[in-house]
CSV table of C-alpha atoms in Angstrom, one decimal:
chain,number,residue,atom,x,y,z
A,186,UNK,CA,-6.2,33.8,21.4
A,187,UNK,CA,-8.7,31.4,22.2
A,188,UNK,CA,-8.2,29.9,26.4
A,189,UNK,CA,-8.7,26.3,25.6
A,190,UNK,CA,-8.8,25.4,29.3
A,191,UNK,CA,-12.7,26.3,29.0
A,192,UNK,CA,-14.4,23.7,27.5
A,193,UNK,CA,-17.1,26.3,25.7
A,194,UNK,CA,-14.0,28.1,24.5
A,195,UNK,CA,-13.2,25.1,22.3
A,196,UNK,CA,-16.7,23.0,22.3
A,197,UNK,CA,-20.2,25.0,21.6
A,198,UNK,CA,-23.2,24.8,23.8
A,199,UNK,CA,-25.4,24.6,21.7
A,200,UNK,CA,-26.6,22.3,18.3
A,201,UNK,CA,-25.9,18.5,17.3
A,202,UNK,CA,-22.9,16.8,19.2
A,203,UNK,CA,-21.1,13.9,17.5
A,204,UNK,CA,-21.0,11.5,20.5
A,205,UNK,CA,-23.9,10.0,20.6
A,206,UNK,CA,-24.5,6.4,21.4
A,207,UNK,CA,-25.3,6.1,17.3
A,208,UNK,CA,-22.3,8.2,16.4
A,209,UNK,CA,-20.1,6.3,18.8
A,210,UNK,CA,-21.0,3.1,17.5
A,211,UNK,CA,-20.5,4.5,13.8
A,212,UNK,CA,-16.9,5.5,14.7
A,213,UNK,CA,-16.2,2.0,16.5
A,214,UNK,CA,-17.5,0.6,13.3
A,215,UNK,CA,-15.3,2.3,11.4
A,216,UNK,CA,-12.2,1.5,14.1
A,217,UNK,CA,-13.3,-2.2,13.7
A,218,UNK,CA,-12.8,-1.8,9.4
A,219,UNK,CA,-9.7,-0.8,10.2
A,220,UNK,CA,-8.4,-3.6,11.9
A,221,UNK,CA,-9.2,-1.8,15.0
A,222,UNK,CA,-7.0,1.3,15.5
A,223,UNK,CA,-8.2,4.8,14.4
A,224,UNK,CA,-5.5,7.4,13.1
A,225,UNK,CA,-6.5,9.5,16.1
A,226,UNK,CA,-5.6,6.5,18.3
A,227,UNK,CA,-2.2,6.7,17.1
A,228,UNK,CA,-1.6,10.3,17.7
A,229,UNK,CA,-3.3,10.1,21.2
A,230,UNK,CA,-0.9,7.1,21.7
A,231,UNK,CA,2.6,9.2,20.4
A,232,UNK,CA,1.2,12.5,22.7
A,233,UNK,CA,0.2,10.3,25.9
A,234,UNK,CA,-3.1,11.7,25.9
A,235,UNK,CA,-5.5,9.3,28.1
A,236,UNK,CA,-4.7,6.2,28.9
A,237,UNK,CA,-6.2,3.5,27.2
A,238,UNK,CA,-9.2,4.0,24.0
A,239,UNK,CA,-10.2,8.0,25.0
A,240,UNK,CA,-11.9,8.2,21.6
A,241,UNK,CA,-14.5,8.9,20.9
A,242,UNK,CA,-15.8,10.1,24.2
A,243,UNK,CA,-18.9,9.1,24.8
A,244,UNK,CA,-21.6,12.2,25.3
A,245,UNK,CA,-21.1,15.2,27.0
A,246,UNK,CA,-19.0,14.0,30.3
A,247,UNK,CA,-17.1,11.6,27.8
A,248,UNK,CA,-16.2,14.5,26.0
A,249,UNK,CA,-15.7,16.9,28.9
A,250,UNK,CA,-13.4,13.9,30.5
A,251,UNK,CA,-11.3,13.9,27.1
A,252,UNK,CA,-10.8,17.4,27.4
A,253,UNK,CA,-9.2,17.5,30.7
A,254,UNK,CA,-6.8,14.9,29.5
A,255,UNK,CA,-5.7,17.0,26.8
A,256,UNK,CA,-5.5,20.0,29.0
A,257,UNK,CA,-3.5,18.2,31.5
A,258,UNK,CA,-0.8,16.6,28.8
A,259,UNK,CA,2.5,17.4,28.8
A,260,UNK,CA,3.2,18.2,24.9
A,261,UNK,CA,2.8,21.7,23.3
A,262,UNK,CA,-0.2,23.8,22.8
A,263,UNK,CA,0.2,22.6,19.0
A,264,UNK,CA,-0.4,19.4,19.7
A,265,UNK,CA,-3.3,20.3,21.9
A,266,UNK,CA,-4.8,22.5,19.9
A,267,UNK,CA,-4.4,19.6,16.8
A,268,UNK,CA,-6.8,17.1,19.0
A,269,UNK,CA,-8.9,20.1,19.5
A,270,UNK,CA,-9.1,20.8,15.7
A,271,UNK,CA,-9.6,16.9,15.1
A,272,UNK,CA,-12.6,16.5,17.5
A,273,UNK,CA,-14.4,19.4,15.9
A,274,UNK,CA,-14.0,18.1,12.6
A,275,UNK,CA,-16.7,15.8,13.5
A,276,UNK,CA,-18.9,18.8,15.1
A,277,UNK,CA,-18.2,19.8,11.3
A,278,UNK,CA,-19.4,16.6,10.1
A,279,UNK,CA,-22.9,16.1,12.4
A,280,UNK,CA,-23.5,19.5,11.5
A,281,UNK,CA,-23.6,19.8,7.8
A,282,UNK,CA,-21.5,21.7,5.0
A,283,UNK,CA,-22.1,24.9,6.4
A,284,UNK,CA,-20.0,24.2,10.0
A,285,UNK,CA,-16.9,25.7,10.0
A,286,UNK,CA,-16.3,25.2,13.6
A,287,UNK,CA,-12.8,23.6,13.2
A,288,UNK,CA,-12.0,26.5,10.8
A,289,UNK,CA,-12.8,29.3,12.9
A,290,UNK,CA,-11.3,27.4,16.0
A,291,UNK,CA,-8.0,27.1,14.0
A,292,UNK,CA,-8.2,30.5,13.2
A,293,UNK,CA,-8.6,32.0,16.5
A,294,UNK,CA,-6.1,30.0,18.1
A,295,UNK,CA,-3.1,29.7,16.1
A,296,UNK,CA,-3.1,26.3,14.9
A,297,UNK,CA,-0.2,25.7,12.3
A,298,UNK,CA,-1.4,25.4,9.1
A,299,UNK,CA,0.9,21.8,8.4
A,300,UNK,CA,-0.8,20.5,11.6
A,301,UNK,CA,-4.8,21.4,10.1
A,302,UNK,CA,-4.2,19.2,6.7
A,303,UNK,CA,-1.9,16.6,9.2
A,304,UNK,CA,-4.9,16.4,11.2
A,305,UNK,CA,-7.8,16.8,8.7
A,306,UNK,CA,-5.8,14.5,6.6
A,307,UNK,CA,-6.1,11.7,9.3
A,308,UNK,CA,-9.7,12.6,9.8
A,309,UNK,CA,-10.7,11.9,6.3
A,310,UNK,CA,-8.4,8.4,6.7
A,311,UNK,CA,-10.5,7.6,9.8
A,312,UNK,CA,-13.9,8.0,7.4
A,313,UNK,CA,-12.4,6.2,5.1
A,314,UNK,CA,-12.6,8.4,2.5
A,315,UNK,CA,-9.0,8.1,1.2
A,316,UNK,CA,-8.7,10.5,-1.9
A,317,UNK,CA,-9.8,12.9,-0.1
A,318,UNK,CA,-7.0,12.0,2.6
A,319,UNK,CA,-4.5,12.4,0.0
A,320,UNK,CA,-5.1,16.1,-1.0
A,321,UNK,CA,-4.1,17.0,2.6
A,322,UNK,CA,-1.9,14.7,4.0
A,323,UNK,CA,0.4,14.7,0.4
A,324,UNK,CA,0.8,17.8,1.0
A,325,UNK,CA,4.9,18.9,0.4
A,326,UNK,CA,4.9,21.5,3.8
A,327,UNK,CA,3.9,17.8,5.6
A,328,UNK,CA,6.7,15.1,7.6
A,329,UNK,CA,5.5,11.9,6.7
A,330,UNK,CA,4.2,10.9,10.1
A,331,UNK,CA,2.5,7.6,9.9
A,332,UNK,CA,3.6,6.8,6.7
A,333,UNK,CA,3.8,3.5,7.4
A,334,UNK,CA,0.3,3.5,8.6
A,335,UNK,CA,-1.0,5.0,5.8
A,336,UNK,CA,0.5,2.9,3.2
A,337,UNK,CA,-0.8,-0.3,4.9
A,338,UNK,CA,-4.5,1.4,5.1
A,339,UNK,CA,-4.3,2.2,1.8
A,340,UNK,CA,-2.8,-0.7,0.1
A,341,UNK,CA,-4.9,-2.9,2.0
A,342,UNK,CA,-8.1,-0.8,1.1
A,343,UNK,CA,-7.7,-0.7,-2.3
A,344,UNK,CA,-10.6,-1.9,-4.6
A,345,UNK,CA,-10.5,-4.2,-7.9
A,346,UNK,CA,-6.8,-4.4,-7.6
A,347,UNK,CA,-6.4,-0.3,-8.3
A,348,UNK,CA,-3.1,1.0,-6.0
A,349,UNK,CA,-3.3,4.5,-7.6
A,350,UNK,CA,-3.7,6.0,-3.9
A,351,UNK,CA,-1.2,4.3,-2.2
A,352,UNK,CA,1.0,4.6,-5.1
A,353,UNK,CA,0.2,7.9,-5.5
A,354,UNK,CA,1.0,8.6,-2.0
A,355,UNK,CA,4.6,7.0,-2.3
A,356,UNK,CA,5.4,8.9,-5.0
A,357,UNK,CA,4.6,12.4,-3.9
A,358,UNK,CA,6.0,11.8,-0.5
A,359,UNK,CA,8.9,9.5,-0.8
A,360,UNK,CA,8.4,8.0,2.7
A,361,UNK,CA,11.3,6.7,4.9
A,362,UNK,CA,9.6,3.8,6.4
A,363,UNK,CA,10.1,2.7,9.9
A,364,UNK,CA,8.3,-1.0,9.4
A,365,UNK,CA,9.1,-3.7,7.4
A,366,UNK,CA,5.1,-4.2,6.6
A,367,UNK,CA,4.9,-1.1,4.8
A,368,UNK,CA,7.6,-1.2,2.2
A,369,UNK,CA,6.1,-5.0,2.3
A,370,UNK,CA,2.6,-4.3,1.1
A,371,UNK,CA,3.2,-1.1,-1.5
A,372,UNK,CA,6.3,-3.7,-3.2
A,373,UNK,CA,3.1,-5.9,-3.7
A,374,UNK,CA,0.8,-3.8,-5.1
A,375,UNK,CA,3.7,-2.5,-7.3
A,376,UNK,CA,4.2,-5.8,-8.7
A,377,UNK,CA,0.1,-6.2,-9.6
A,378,UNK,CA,1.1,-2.3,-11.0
A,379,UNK,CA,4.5,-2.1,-13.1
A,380,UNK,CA,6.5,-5.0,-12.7
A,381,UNK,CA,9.4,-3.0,-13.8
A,382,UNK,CA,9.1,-0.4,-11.6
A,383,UNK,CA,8.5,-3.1,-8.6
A,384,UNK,CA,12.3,-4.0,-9.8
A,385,UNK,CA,13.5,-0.7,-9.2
A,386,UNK,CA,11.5,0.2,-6.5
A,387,UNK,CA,13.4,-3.8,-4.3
A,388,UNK,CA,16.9,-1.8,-5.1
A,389,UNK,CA,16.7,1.0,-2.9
A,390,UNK,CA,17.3,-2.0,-0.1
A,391,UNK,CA,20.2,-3.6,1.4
A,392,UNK,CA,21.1,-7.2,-0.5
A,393,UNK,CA,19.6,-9.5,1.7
A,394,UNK,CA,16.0,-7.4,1.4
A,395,UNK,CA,16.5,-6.8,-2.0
A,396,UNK,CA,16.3,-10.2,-2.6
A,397,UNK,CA,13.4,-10.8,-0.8
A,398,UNK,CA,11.7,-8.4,-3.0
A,399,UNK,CA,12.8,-9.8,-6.1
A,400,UNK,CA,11.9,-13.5,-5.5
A,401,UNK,CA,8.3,-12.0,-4.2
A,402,UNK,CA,8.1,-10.0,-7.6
A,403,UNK,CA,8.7,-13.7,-9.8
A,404,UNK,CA,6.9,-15.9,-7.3
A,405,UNK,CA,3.4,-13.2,-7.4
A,406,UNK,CA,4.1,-12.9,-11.1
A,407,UNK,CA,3.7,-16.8,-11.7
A,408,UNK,CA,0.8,-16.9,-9.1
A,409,UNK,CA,-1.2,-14.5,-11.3
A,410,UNK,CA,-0.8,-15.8,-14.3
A,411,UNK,CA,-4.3,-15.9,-14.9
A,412,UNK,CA,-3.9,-12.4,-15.4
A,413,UNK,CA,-2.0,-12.6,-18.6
A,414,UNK,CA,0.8,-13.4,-20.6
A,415,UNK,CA,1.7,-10.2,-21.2
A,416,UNK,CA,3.2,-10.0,-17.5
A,417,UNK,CA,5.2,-13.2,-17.9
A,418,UNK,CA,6.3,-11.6,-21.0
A,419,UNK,CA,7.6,-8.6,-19.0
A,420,UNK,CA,9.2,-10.8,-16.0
A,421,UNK,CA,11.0,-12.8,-18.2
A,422,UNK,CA,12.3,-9.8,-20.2
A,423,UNK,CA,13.3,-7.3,-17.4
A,424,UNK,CA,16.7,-5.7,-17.3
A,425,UNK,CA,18.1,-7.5,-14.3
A,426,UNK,CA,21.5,-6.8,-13.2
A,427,UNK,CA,23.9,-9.8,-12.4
A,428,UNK,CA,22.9,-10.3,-8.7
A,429,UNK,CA,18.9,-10.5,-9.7
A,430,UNK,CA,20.3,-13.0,-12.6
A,431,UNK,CA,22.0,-15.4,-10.4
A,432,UNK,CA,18.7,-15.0,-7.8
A,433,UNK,CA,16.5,-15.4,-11.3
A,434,UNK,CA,18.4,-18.7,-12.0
A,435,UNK,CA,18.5,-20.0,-8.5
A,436,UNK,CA,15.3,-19.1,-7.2
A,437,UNK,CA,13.1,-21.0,-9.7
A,438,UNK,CA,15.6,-23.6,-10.3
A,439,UNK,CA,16.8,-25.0,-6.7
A,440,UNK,CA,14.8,-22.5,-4.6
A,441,UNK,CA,11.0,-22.5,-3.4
A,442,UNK,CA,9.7,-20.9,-7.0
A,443,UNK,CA,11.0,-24.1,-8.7
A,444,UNK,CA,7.6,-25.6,-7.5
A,445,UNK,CA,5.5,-22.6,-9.5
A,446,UNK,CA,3.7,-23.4,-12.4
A,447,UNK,CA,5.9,-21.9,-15.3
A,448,UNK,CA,9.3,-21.9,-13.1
A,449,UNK,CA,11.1,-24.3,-15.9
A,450,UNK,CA,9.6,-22.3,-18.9
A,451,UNK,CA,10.6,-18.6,-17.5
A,452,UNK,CA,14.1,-19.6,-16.8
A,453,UNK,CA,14.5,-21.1,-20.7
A,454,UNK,CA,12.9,-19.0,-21.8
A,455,UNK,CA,15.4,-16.5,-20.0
A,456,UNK,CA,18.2,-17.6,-21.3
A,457,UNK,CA,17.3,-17.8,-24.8
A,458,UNK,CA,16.3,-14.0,-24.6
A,459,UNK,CA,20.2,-13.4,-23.1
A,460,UNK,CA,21.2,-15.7,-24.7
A,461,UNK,CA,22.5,-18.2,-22.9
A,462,UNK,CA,20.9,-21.5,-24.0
A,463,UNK,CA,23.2,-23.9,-24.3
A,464,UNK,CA,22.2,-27.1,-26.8
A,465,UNK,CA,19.0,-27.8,-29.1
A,466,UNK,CA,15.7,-26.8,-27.9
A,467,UNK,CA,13.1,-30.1,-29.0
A,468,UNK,CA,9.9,-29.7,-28.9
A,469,UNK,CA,7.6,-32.9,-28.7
A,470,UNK,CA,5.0,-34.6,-30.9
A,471,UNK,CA,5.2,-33.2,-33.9
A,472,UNK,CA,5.3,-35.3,-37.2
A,473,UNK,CA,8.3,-34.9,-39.9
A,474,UNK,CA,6.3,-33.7,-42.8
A,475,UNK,CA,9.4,-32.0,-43.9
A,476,UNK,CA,11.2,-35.6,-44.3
A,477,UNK,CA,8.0,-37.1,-45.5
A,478,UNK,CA,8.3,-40.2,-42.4
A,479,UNK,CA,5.3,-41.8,-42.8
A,480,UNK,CA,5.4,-44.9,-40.5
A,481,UNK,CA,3.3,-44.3,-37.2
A,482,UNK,CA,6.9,-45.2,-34.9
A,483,UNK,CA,8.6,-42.3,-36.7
A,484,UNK,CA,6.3,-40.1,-36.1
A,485,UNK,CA,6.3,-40.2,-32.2
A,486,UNK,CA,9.7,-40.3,-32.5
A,487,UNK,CA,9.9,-36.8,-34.0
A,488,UNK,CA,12.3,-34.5,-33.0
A,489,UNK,CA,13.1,-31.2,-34.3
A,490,UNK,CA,15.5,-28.5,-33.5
A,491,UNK,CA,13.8,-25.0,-33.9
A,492,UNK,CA,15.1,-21.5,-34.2
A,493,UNK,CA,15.4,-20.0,-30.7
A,494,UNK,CA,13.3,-17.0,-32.4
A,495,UNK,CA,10.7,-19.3,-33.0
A,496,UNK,CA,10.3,-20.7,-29.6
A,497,UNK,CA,10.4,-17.8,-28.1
A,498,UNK,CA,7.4,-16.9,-30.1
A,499,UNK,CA,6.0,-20.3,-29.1
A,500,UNK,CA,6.4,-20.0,-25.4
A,501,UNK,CA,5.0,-16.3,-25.0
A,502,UNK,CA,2.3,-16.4,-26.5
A,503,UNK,CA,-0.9,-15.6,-24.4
């Protein structure tokens, strides 16, 4: 077993180091794209390691400093060791393909195998380089510590509108989130998805939640409709229950989506599909060839009654 109260026991002598002033200012460039917390500030944080920003450690005493903290902690050797395994990722990375300093370190001194993909998980999130990420920290032997964090990075990292990571995430690791910012962010990139699965995904949530969710999935639908008719289409044609009906109704009738663009048209064109149109449905300034009305008054007088087939057809169409 490996004494990691000896600095050289954990940290070479010898060859590139990651903190220098150009590598520190790479990682707080990176901390700064991340709206300013690393993942490795967060576990620091949750294992009282330092006080204050620790990381990175700034040269040689920097990095000497950081591992007296760690020595000094009060959590288990697992933990410590983690950190350990975490800082010499980046020897790893400074050093090329061929380091396998955090490997061998791991090896000789018993770190868990869930804590090395926890930890080289969070690594790869703290590049920024998310798929990789996934591989490790979707893992099934792993908790789903920082799940909320990593939702949020990954939702609000995503490029040209593709969720597939964060989606991807939540479905492999069904998450119990601890935030109301996560479950907020992966509902919206859901929507921009599968609206139907956005619909199932706002009933795992209590009622008052739930409806939240479902009056953010109509109101971003609406929003976007420069993104096709096809999703109106699929809003107004989802297999709501009688709770998301009444919100349905309500919502873009009385409520704040009554000012979208489309609100009037989505609700008729709701109830014709349930059926639940009540009276003629007109449609204005057409002329009555089918009566022959000639004169130019009874022509802008026109009104016909139309099959609610054929309306439908009219109002959905791209």
């Amino acid at each position: 077993m490996v004494d990691y109260s000896h600095f050289h026991a954990v940290f070479p002598g010898q060859g590139p180091t990651p903190y220098s002033s150009k590598d520190v200012q790479e990682i707080e460039t990176l901390r700064k794209s991340l709206n300013g917390v690393l993942f490795i500030d967060r576990v620091l944080k949750a294992l009282s390691i330092g006080q204050g920003r620790t990381y990175p450690p700034k040269g040689d005493n920097g990095l000497r400093s950081m591992h007296k903290h760690i020595c000094e902690s009060k959590v288990s050797t697992h933990h410590k060791l983690s950190v350990f395994y975490y800082l010499l990722l980046d020897y790893d990375f400074v050093r090329g393909g061929k380091s396998q300093l955090a490997e061998e370190f791991a090896v000789n001194s018993g770190v868990p195998a869930k804590y090395q993909l926890l930890m080289r998980g969070l690594w790869h999130m703290d590049r920024k380089e998310f798929k990789f990420a996934l591989e490790y920290l979707a893992h099934p032997s792993l908790p789903s510590e920082f799940a909320d964090e990593i939702v949020a990075v990954l939702v609000l990292h995503a490029k040209d509108n593709d969720y597939s990571l964060p989606l991807a995430y939540y479905h492999t690791t069904q998450p119990v989130f601890k935030t109301s910012e996560a479950p907020d962010l992966l509902f919206g990139a859901l929507v921009r998805t599968s609206i139907t699965e956005a619909l199932f995904f706002s009933r795992k949530y209590a009622e008052s939640t739930r409806r939240l969710l479902f009056e953010k999935l109509v109101s971003t639908v609406l929003e976007d409709q420069a993104l096709g008719g096809a999703r109106i289409k699929e809003l107004v044609g989802l297999p709501l229950d009688s709770f998301e009906e009444a919100w349905f109704q309500d919502y873009l009738t009385e409520g704040e989506g009554s000012k979208l663009k489309g609100a009037s048209t989505a609700v008729e064109t709701r109830q014709i599909i349930t059926g639940r149109h009540r009276g003629q449905i007109r449609i204005r300034g057409m002329e009555d060839n089918a009566h022959g009305a000639k004169s130019a008054r009874s022509a802008k007088a026109a009104r016909w009654s139309v099959p609610c087939s054929s309306l439908l057809a009219f109002r959905l169409s791209p």
